[in-house]
Structures are given as structure tokens and as C-alpha cells.
Amino acid sequence: REHGGRSVHDAHVSAQLLTAAEESLLVQLCKTLALRFLPLSHKLLQDKANALLAVHAGDSARQVGKGWSDRFIVRHSGEI
């Protein structure tokens, strides 16, 4: 990168609530649902993400925000 800066993606990785491995699990869930012709809703995706977050911190875990599922789908559009 010019002037030693980081890419936009790299700069925001630390701000993400889920790890890359956890996001991969969610991508796999999306693929599995598609193979079974089951619909994927934003609510289901958010619920699964929040369940993963709860594993880290229990009841005090942060939850994904209102637009998280939209950004997740854009972030992984080449995979799902």
C-alpha cells in the first residue's frame, strides 16, 4: 500500500465482533440452507451470529447490530 497504510478491510478486522472462523461457520450455514432449498432470513442469520457471540461472553455478550446481516452478505457475496 502506498505510504504504508492498511487496506480498508484490514483496518476494520479488529472491529468485527465475530472471528474469521465464526464467519466461516455462518457462510457454511448459508450454503447448507441453500442446498436444502430453505430460505435464509436476516433474523435467522442474526440469531446464529448472536448465539456464537454468547459462547464467548455468555449473557453479557454484545449482539450484532441492525445492519450486520446486510454487511455480512456483502462481505461474503462471492461465497454465498
PDB file of C-alpha atoms in Angstrom:
ATOM      1  CA  ARG A   1       0.000   0.000   0.000  1.00  0.00           C
ATOM      2  CA  GLU A   2       1.132   3.498  -0.699  1.00  0.00           C
ATOM      3  CA  HIS A   3       2.664   5.258   2.312  1.00  0.00           C
ATOM      4  CA  GLY A   4       2.492   2.073   4.392  1.00  0.00           C
ATOM      5  CA  GLY A   5      -1.235   2.341   5.092  1.00  0.00           C
ATOM      6  CA  ARG A   6      -3.590  -0.569   5.591  1.00  0.00           C
ATOM      7  CA  SER A   7      -6.462  -1.502   3.309  1.00  0.00           C
ATOM      8  CA  VAL A   8      -9.967  -0.607   4.437  1.00  0.00           C
ATOM      9  CA  HIS A   9     -10.681  -4.300   5.054  1.00  0.00           C
ATOM     10  CA  ASP A  10      -7.558  -4.786   7.185  1.00  0.00           C
ATOM     11  CA  ALA A  11      -8.249  -1.625   9.159  1.00  0.00           C
ATOM     12  CA  HIS A  12     -11.682  -2.867  10.222  1.00  0.00           C
ATOM     13  CA  VAL A  13     -10.915  -6.510  11.015  1.00  0.00           C
ATOM     14  CA  SER A  14     -10.251  -5.740  14.672  1.00  0.00           C
ATOM     15  CA  ALA A  15     -13.657  -4.044  14.968  1.00  0.00           C
ATOM     16  CA  GLN A  16     -15.568  -7.137  13.874  1.00  0.00           C
ATOM     17  CA  LEU A  17     -17.398  -8.979  16.622  1.00  0.00           C
ATOM     18  CA  LEU A  18     -17.001 -12.445  15.101  1.00  0.00           C
ATOM     19  CA  THR A  19     -13.745 -14.140  14.216  1.00  0.00           C
ATOM     20  CA  ALA A  20     -12.983 -15.242  10.660  1.00  0.00           C
ATOM     21  CA  ALA A  21     -13.615 -18.852  11.731  1.00  0.00           C
ATOM     22  CA  GLU A  22     -17.034 -17.956  13.141  1.00  0.00           C
ATOM     23  CA  GLU A  23     -17.953 -16.090   9.980  1.00  0.00           C
ATOM     24  CA  SER A  24     -16.877 -19.163   8.000  1.00  0.00           C
ATOM     25  CA  LEU A  25     -19.304 -21.235  10.066  1.00  0.00           C
ATOM     26  CA  LEU A  26     -22.089 -18.825   9.162  1.00  0.00           C
ATOM     27  CA  VAL A  27     -21.128 -18.972   5.473  1.00  0.00           C
ATOM     28  CA  GLN A  28     -21.318 -22.770   5.690  1.00  0.00           C
ATOM     29  CA  LEU A  29     -24.758 -22.486   7.291  1.00  0.00           C
ATOM     30  CA  CYS A  30     -25.914 -20.295   4.395  1.00  0.00           C
ATOM     31  CA  LYS A  31     -24.619 -22.837   1.878  1.00  0.00           C
ATOM     32  CA  THR A  32     -26.269 -25.736   3.705  1.00  0.00           C
ATOM     33  CA  LEU A  33     -29.622 -23.967   3.800  1.00  0.00           C
ATOM     34  CA  ALA A  34     -29.350 -23.168   0.085  1.00  0.00           C
ATOM     35  CA  LEU A  35     -28.602 -26.810  -0.765  1.00  0.00           C
ATOM     36  CA  ARG A  36     -31.741 -27.824   1.124  1.00  0.00           C
ATOM     37  CA  PHE A  37     -33.787 -25.075  -0.579  1.00  0.00           C
ATOM     38  CA  LEU A  38     -34.510 -23.490   2.790  1.00  0.00           C
ATOM     39  CA  PRO A  39     -34.815 -19.713   2.976  1.00  0.00           C
ATOM     40  CA  LEU A  40     -32.230 -17.680   4.828  1.00  0.00           C
ATOM     41  CA  SER A  41     -33.691 -14.733   6.691  1.00  0.00           C
ATOM     42  CA  HIS A  42     -31.811 -11.821   8.179  1.00  0.00           C
ATOM     43  CA  LYS A  43     -33.330 -12.745  11.542  1.00  0.00           C
ATOM     44  CA  LEU A  44     -32.000 -16.308  11.376  1.00  0.00           C
ATOM     45  CA  LEU A  45     -28.545 -15.072  10.397  1.00  0.00           C
ATOM     46  CA  GLN A  46     -28.528 -12.543  13.256  1.00  0.00           C
ATOM     47  CA  ASP A  47     -29.758 -15.151  15.746  1.00  0.00           C
ATOM     48  CA  LYS A  48     -26.991 -17.581  14.768  1.00  0.00           C
ATOM     49  CA  ALA A  49     -24.366 -14.819  14.978  1.00  0.00           C
ATOM     50  CA  ASN A  50     -25.623 -13.781  18.408  1.00  0.00           C
ATOM     51  CA  ALA A  51     -25.500 -17.412  19.547  1.00  0.00           C
ATOM     52  CA  LEU A  52     -21.833 -17.562  18.515  1.00  0.00           C
ATOM     53  CA  LEU A  53     -21.148 -14.333  20.414  1.00  0.00           C
ATOM     54  CA  ALA A  54     -22.850 -15.762  23.509  1.00  0.00           C
ATOM     55  CA  VAL A  55     -20.351 -18.635  23.508  1.00  0.00           C
ATOM     56  CA  HIS A  56     -17.584 -16.065  24.167  1.00  0.00           C
ATOM     57  CA  ALA A  57     -19.165 -13.999  26.893  1.00  0.00           C
ATOM     58  CA  GLY A  58     -22.386 -15.659  27.990  1.00  0.00           C
ATOM     59  CA  ASP A  59     -25.297 -13.387  28.823  1.00  0.00           C
ATOM     60  CA  SER A  60     -23.119 -10.271  28.781  1.00  0.00           C
ATOM     61  CA  ALA A  61     -22.186 -10.759  25.115  1.00  0.00           C
ATOM     62  CA  ARG A  62     -22.673  -7.949  22.669  1.00  0.00           C
ATOM     63  CA  GLN A  63     -25.110  -8.602  19.878  1.00  0.00           C
ATOM     64  CA  VAL A  64     -24.832  -7.838  16.197  1.00  0.00           C
ATOM     65  CA  GLY A  65     -26.416  -4.596  15.087  1.00  0.00           C
ATOM     66  CA  LYS A  66     -29.355  -3.786  12.879  1.00  0.00           C
ATOM     67  CA  GLY A  67     -27.463  -3.750   9.564  1.00  0.00           C
ATOM     68  CA  TRP A  68     -24.987  -6.500  10.393  1.00  0.00           C
ATOM     69  CA  SER A  69     -26.649  -9.179   8.257  1.00  0.00           C
ATOM     70  CA  ASP A  70     -26.661  -6.888   5.201  1.00  0.00           C
ATOM     71  CA  ARG A  71     -22.944  -6.204   5.624  1.00  0.00           C
ATOM     72  CA  PHE A  72     -22.240  -9.904   6.209  1.00  0.00           C
ATOM     73  CA  ILE A  73     -23.958 -10.811   2.940  1.00  0.00           C
ATOM     74  CA  VAL A  74     -21.994  -8.140   1.047  1.00  0.00           C
ATOM     75  CA  ARG A  75     -18.742  -9.228   2.712  1.00  0.00           C
ATOM     76  CA  HIS A  76     -19.308 -12.846   1.667  1.00  0.00           C
ATOM     77  CA  SER A  77     -21.177 -12.291  -1.603  1.00  0.00           C
ATOM     78  CA  GLY A  78     -18.664 -14.376  -3.543  1.00  0.00           C
ATOM     79  CA  GLU A  79     -19.192 -17.340  -1.247  1.00  0.00           C
ATOM     80  CA  ILE A  80     -22.935 -17.435  -0.621  1.00  0.00           C
TER      81      ILE A  80
END
